[in-house]
Short mmCIF file of C-alpha atoms (C1' of nucleotides) in Angstrom, two decimals:
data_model
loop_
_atom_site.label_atom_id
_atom_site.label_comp_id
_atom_site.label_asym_id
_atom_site.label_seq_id
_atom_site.Cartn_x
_atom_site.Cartn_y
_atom_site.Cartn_z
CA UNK Q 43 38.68 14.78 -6.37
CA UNK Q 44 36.91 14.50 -9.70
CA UNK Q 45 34.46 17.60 -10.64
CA UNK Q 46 32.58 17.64 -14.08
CA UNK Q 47 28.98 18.71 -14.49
CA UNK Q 48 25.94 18.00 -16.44
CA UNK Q 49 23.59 19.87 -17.72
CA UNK Q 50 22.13 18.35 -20.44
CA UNK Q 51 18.64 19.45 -21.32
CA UNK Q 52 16.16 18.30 -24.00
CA UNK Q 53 13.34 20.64 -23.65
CA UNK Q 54 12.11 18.72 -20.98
CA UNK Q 55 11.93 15.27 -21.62
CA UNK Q 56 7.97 14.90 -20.58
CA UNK Q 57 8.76 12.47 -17.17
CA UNK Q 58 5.76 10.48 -15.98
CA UNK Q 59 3.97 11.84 -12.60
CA UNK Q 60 4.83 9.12 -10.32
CA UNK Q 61 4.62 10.26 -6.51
CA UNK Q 62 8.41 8.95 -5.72
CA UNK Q 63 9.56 11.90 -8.63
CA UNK Q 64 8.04 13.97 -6.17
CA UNK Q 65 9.57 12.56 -3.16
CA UNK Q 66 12.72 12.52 -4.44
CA UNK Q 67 12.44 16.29 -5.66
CA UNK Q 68 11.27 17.50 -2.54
CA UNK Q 69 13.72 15.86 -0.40
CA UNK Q 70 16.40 17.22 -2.81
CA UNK Q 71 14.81 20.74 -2.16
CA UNK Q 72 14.77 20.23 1.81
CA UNK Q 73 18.77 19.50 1.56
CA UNK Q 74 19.60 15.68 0.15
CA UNK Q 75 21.92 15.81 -1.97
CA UNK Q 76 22.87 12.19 -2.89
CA UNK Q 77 20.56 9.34 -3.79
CA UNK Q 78 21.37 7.82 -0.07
CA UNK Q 79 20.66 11.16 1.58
CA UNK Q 80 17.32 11.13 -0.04
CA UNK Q 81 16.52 7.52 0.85
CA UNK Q 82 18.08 8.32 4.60
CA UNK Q 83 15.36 10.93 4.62
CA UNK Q 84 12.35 9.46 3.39
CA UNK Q 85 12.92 6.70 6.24
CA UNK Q 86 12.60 9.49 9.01
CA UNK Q 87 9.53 11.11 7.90
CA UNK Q 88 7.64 10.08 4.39
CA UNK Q 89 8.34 6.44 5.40
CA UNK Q 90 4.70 6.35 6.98
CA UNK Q 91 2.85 7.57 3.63
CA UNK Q 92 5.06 6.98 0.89
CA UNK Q 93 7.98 4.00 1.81
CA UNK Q 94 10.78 4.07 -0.47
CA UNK Q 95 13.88 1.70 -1.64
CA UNK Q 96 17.26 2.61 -3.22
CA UNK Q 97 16.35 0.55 -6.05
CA UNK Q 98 13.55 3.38 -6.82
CA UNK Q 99 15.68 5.93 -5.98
CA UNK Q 100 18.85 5.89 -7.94
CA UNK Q 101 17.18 4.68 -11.20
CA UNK Q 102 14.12 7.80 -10.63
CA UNK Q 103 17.41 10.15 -10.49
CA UNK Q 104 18.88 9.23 -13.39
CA UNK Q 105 15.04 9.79 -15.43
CA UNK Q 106 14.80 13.19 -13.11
CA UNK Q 107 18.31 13.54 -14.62
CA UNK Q 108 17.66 13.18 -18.70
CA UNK Q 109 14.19 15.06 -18.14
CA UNK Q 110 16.32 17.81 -16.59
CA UNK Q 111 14.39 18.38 -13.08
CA UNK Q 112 17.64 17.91 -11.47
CA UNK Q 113 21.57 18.58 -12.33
CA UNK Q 114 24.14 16.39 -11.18
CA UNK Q 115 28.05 17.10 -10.29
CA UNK Q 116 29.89 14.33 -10.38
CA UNK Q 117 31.79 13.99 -7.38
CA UNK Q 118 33.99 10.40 -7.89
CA UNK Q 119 36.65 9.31 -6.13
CA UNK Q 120 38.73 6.68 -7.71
CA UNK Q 121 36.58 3.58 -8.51
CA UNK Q 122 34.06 5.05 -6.94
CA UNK Q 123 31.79 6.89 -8.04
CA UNK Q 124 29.30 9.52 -6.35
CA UNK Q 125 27.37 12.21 -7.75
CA UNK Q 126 25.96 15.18 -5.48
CA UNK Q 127 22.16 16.07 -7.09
CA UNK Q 128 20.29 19.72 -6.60
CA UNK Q 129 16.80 20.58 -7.77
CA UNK Q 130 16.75 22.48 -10.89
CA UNK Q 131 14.31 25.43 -11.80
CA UNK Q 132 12.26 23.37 -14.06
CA UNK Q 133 12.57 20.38 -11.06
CA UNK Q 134 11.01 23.16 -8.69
CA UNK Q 135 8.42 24.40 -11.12
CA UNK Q 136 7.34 20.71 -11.67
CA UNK Q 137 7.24 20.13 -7.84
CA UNK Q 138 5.09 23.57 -7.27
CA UNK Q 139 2.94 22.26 -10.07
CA UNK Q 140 2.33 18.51 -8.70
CA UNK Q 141 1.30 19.95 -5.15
CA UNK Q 142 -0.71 22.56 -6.99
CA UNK Q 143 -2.24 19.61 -8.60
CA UNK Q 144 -5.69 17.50 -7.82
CA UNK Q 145 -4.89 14.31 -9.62
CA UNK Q 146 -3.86 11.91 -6.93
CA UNK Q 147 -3.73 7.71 -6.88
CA UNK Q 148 -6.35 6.72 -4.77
CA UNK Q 149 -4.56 6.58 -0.88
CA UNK Q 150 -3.61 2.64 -0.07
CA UNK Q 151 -3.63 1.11 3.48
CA UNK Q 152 -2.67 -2.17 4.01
CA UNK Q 153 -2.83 -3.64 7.67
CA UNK Q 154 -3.02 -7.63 8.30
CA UNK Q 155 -3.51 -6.73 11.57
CA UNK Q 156 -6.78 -4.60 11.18
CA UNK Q 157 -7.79 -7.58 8.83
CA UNK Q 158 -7.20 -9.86 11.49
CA UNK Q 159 -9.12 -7.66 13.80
CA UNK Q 160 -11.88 -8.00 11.19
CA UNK Q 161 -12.06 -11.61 11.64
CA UNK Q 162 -11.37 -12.29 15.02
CA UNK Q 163 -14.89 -13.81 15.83
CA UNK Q 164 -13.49 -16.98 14.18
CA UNK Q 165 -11.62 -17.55 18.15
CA UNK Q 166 -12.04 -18.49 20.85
CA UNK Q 167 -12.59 -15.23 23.62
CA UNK Q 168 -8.98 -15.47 25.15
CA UNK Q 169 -7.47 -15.72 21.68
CA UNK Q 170 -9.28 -12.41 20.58
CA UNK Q 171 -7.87 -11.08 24.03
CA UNK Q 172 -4.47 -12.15 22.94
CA UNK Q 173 -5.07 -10.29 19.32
CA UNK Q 174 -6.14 -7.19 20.53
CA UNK Q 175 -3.64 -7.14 23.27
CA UNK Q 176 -0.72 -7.53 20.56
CA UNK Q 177 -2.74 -4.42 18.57
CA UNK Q 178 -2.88 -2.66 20.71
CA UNK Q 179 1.35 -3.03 21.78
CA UNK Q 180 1.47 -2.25 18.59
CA UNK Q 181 -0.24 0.46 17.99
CA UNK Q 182 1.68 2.24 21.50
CA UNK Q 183 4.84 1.07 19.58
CA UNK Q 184 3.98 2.68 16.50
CA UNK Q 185 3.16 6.11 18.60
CA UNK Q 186 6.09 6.64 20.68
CA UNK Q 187 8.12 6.11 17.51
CA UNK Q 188 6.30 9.21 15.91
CA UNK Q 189 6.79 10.93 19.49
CA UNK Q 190 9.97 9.97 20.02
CA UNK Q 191 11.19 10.01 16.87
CA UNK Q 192 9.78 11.43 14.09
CA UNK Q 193 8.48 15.04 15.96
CA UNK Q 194 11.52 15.45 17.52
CA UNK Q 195 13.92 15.43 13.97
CA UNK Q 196 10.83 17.37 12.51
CA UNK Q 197 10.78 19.98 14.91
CA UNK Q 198 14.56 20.54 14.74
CA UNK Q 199 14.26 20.80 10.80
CA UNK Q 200 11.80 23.60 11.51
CA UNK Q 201 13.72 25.19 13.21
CA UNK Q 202 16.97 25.07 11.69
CA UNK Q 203 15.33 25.72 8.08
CA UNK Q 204 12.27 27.45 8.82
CA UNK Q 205 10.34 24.46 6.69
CA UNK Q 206 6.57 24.32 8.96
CA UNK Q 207 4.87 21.19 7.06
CA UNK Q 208 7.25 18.22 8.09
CA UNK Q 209 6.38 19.11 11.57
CA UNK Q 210 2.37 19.48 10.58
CA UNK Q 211 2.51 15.92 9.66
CA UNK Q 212 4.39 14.96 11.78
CA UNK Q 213 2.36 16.06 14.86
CA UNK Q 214 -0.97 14.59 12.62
CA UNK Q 215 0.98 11.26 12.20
CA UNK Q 216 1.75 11.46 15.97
CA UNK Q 217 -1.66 12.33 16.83
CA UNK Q 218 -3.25 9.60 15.28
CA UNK Q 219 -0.83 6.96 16.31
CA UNK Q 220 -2.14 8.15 19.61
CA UNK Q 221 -5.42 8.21 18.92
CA UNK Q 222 -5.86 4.60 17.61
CA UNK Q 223 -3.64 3.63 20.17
CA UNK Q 224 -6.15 4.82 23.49
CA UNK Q 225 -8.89 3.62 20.86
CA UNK Q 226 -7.35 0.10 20.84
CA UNK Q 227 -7.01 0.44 24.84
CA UNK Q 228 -10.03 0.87 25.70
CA UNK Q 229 -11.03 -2.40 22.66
CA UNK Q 230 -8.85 -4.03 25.46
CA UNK Q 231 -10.46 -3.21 28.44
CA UNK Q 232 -14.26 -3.63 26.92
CA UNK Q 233 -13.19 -7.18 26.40
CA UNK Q 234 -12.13 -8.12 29.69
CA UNK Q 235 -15.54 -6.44 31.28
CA UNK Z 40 -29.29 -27.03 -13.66
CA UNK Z 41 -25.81 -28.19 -13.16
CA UNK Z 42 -24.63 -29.56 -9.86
CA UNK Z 43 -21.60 -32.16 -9.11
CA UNK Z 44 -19.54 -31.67 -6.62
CA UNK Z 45 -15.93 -31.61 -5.62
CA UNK Z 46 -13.69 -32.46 -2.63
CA UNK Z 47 -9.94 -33.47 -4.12
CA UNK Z 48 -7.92 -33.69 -0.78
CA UNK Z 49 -4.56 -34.04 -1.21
CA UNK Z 50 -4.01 -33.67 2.57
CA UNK Z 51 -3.52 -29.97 2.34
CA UNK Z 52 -0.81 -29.07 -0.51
CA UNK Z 53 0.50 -26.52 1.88
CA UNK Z 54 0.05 -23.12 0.26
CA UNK Z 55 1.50 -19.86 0.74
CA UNK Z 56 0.05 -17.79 3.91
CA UNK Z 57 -1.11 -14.55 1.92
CA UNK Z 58 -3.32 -12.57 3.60
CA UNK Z 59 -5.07 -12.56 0.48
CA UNK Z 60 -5.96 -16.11 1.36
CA UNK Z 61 -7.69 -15.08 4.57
CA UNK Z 62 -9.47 -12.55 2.97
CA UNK Z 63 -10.82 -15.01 1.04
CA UNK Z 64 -11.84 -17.69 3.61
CA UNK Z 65 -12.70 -14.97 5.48
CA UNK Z 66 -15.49 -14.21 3.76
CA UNK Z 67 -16.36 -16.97 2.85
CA UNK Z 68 -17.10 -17.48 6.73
CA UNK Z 69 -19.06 -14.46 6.71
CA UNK Z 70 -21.33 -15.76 4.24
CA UNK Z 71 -20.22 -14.73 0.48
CA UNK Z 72 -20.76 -18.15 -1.97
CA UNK Z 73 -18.75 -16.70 -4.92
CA UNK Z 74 -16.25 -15.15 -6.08
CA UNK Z 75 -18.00 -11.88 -7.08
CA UNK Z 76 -20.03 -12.09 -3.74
CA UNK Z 77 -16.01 -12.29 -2.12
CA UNK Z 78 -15.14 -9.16 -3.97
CA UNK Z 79 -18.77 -7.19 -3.25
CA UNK Z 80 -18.29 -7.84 0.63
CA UNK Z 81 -14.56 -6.46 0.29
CA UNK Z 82 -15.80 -3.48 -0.95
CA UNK Z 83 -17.49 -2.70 1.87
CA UNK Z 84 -14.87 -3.49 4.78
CA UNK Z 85 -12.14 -5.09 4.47
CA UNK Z 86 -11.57 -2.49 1.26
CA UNK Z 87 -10.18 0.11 3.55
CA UNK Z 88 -7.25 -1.82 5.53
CA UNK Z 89 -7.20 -4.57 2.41
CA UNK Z 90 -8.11 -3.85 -0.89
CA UNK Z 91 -8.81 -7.05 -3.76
CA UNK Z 92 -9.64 -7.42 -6.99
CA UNK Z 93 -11.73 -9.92 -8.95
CA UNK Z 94 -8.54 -10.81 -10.82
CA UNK Z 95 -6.83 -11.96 -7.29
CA UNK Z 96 -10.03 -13.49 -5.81
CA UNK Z 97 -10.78 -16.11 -8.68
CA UNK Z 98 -7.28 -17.47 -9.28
CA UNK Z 99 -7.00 -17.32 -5.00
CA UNK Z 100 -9.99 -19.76 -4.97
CA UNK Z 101 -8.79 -22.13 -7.41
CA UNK Z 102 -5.28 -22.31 -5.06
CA UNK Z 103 -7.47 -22.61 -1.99
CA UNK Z 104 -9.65 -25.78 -3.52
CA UNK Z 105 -6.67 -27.28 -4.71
CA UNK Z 106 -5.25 -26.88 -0.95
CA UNK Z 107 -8.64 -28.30 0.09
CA UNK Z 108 -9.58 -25.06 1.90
CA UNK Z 109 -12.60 -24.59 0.25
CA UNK Z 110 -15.00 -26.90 -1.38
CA UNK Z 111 -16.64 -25.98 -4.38
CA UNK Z 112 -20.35 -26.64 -5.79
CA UNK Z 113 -20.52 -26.29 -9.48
CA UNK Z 114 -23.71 -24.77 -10.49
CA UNK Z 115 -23.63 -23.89 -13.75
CA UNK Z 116 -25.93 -23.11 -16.48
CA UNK Z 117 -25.81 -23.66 -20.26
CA UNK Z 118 -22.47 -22.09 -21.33
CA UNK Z 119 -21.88 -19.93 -18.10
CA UNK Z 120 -19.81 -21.22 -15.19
CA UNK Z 121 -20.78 -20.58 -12.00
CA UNK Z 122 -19.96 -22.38 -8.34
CA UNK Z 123 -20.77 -21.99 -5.08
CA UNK Z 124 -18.13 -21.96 -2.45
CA UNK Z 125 -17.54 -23.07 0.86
CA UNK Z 126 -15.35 -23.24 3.54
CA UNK Z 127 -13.93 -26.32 4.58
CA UNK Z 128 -13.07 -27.87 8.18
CA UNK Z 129 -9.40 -27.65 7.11
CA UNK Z 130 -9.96 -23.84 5.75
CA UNK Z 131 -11.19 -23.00 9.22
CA UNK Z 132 -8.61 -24.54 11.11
CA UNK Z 133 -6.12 -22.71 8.60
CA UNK Z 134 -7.77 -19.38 9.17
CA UNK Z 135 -7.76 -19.84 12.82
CA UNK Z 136 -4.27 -20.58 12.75
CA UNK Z 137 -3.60 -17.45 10.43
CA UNK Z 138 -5.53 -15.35 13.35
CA UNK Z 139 -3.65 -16.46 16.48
CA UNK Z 140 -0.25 -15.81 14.55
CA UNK Z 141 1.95 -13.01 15.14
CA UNK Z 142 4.47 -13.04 11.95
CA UNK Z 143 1.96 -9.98 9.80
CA UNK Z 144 3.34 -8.23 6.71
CA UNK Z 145 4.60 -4.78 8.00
CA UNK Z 146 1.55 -2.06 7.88
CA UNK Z 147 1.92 0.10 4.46
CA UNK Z 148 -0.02 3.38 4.13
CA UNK Z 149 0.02 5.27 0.82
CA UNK Z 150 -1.51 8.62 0.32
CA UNK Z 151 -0.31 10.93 -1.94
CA UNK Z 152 -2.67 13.76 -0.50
CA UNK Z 153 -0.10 13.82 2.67
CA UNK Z 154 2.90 13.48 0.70
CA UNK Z 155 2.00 16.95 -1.07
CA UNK Z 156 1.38 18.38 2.94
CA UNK Z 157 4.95 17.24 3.50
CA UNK Z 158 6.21 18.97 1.06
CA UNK Z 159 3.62 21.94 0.71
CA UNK Z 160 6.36 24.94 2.15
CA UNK Z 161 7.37 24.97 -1.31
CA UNK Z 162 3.94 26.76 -2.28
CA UNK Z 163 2.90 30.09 -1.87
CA UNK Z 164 0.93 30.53 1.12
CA UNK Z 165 -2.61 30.51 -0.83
CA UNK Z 166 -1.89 27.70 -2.13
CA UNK Z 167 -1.01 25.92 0.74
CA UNK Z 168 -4.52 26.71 1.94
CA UNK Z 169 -5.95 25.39 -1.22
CA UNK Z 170 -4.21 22.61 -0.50
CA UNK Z 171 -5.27 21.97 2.97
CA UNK Z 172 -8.45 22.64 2.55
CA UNK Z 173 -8.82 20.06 -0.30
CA UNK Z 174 -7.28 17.60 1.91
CA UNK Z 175 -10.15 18.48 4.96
CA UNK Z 176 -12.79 17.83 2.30
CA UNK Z 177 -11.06 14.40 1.39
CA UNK Z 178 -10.95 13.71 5.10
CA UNK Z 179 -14.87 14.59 5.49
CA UNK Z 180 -15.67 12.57 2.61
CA UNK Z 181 -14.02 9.95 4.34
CA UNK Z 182 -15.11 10.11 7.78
CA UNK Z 183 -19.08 10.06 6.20
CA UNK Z 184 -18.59 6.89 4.09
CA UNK Z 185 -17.42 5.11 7.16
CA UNK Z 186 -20.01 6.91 9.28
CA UNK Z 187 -22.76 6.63 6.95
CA UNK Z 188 -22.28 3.29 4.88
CA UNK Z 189 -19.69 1.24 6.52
CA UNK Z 190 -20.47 1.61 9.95
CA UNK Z 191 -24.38 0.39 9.15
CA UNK Z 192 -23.68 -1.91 7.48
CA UNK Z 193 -21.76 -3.28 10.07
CA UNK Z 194 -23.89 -3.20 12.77
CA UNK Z 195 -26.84 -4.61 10.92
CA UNK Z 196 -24.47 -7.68 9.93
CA UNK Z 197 -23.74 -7.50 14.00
CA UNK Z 198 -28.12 -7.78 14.61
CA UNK Z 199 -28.38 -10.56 12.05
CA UNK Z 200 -25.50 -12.78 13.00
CA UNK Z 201 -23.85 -11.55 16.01
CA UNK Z 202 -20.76 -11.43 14.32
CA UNK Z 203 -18.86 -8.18 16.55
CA UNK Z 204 -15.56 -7.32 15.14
CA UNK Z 205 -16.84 -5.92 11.45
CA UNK Z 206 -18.05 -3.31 13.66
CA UNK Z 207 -15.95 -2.81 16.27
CA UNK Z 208 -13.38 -2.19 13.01
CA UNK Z 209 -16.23 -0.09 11.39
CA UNK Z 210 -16.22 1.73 14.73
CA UNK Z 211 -12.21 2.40 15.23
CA UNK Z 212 -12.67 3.14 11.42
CA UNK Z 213 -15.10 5.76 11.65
CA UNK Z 214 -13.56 7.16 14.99
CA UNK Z 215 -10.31 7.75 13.11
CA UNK Z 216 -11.38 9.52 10.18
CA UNK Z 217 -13.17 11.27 11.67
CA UNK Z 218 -10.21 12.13 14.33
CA UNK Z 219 -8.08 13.14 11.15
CA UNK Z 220 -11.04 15.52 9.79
CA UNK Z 221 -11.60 17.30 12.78
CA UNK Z 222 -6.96 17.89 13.14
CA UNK Z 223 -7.33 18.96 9.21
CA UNK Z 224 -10.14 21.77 10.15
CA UNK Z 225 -7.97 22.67 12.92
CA UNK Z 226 -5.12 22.96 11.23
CA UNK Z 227 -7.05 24.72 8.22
CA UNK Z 228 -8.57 27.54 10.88
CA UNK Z 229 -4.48 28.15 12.27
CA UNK Z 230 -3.79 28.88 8.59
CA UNK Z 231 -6.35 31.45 8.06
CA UNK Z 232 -5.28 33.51 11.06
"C1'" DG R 85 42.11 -4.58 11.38
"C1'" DT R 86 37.29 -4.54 11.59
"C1'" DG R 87 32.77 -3.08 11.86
"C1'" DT R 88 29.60 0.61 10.76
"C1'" DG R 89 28.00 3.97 7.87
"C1'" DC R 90 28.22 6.34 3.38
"C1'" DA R 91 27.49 5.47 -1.35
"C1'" DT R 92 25.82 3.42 -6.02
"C1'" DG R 93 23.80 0.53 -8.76
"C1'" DT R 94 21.48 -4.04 -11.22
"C1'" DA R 95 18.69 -8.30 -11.54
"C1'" DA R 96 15.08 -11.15 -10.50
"C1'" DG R 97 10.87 -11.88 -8.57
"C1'" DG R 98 6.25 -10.98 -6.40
"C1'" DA R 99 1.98 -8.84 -5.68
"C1'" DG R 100 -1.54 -6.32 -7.40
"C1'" DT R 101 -3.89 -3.47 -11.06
"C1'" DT R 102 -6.19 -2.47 -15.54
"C1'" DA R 103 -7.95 -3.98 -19.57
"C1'" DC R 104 -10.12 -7.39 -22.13
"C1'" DA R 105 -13.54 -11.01 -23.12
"C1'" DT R 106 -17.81 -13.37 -22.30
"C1'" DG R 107 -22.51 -14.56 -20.82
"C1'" DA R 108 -26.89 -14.94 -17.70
"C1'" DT R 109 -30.46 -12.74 -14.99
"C1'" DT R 110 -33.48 -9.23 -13.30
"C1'" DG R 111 -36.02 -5.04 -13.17
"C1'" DC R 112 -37.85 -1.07 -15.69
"C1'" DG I 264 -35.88 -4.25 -25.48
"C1'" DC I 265 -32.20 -2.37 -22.64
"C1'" DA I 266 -29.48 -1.32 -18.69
"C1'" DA I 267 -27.64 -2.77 -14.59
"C1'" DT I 268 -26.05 -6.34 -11.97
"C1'" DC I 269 -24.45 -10.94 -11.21
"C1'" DA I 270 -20.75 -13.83 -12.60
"C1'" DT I 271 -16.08 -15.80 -14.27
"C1'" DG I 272 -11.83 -15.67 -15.91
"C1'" DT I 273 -7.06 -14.35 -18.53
"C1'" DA I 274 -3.23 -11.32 -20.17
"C1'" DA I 275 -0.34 -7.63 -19.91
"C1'" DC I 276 1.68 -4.46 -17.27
"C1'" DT I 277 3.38 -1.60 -13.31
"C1'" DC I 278 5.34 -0.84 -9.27
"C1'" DC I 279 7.96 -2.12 -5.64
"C1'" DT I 280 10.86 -5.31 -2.90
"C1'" DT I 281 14.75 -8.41 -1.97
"C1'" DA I 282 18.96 -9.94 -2.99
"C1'" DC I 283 23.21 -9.27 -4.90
"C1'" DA I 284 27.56 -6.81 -5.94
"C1'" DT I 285 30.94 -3.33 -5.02
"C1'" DG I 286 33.93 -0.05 -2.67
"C1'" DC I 287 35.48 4.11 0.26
"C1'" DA I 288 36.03 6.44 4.89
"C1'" DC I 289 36.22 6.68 9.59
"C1'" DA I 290 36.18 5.42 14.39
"C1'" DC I 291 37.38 2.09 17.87
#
DNA sequence: GTGTGCATGTAAGGAGTTACATGATTGC
DNA sequence: GCAATCATGTAACTCCTTACATGCACAC
């Protein structure tokens, strides 16, 4: 088992205030500690408001790295390698100071289906029956994943760790998944009255 | 006062199905004759579940004459250019098409606001209030454009044209926001006691 | 022995944004 | 006369996604 470490730290080479430095400090600070973890993570919980990829994740440790918010151990076996990653002090006084913070990009939601929705006088009555229908399956999909699924894992993280806001969210994000989804039900039954 | 007109048809040079595209004919259904007028009706509805930008509408136009989607009326004067769009019988039959389809881009929400909520146990606990409360006022802010301007709007374009679904979106708009407001005050009262 | 999950990265491409550049028209 | 609004477009850039490439470890 290899086991060097790096600590190299320029003053704090000044890292641009991207959201997904954030994620990928904060999941780091809730217990990730590999660039997979972290990814693994974000798919179970920041998914809904900020998606990620492992090809933003691995190259944003490696900045979080040089700008020394984060210190790696290098934990390679043979030909391959793996590093194990922990929030530094300057990675957690960076994270207090972006949620501190009141610059944010503008929020984004993107929904064909909505825009379809939006458009839907262009058919036929039994087609718009057909597209709400599907919305609405959707939308009961969407909120017995966040009940199922998402509550659940955030609950147990609150109580193993103590950590309240992943369950906050999640029970918002649950809520409103319900909420759209009995709004998009009733839609439904309007139409066939 | 210029005016020639244009209706190249190669019989439909198939072209990608962006929603984008829809957005576009979309409106164009609604009413809008130009590009701007495209953009300036966005703003106003589809903005919220599918943003644009001049600099996708124009080129998106060009593509959707070229596919013979939309004809175009050039009514230019002196040195500016200027035309006046419309949709064609193949644009409509495209958009229809687009409507009754099920394969959609998967949904993609963005908001860093909720990202710092996540993530917010790694504040002091004034802060976290700051933090929530800022996030109620975004909420509120939110809830009143769609209940104040959007929602209107809607409903007068309903009166004039009898067009429904820009306000039954307005409506399941509004009704959410104004859901998530009302958990955000809730959740901002458990806080202070 | 084979599939699934853990693990790390790069390369190419796509979609959308901001900034830039220009000009006409309308209302104060 | 000046500002705001209507109007059209391009260029550069950013961010993110998909596809590709690799390899270990463990359970069945």
């Amino acid at each position: 088992m290899g086991s060097t470490e790096s600590t190299a730290k320029p003053p704090s080479a000044a890292l641009k205030q991207r959201p997904i430095s954030f994620v990928v400090l904060g999941m780091l600070r809730l217990g990730a500690r590999s660039g997979y973890a972290v990814k693994k993570a974000t798919d179970v919980s920041t998914r809904f408001f900020w998606p990620t990829s492992l090809a933003q994740v691995y190259p944003e440790l490696a900045k979080l790295e040089r700008a020394g918010l984060v210190t790696r151990h290098d934990d390679s076996h043979g030909n391959r390698r793996r590093s194990r990653y922990e929030i530094s002090e300057d990675g957690t006084v960076a994270l207090r100071r972006w949620l501190r913070s009141t610059r944010e990009s503008p929020p984004q939601f993107r929904d064909e289906g909505i825009l379809r929705l939006y458009f839907a006088d262009a058919l036929p009555a039994g087609d718009q029956r057909v597209l709400v229908r599907r919305l609405r399956d959707r939308a009961g999909r969407l909120a017995a994943e966040w009940r199922d699924d998402i509550v659940p894992l955030a609950l147990a993280l609150e109580q193993a760790t103590g950590l309240r806001y992943p369950a906050v969210v999640a029970r918002l994000g649950a809520d409103t998944a319900a909420f759209v989804a009995e709004r998009l039900s009733e839609l439904e039954e309007e139409l066939d009255s």
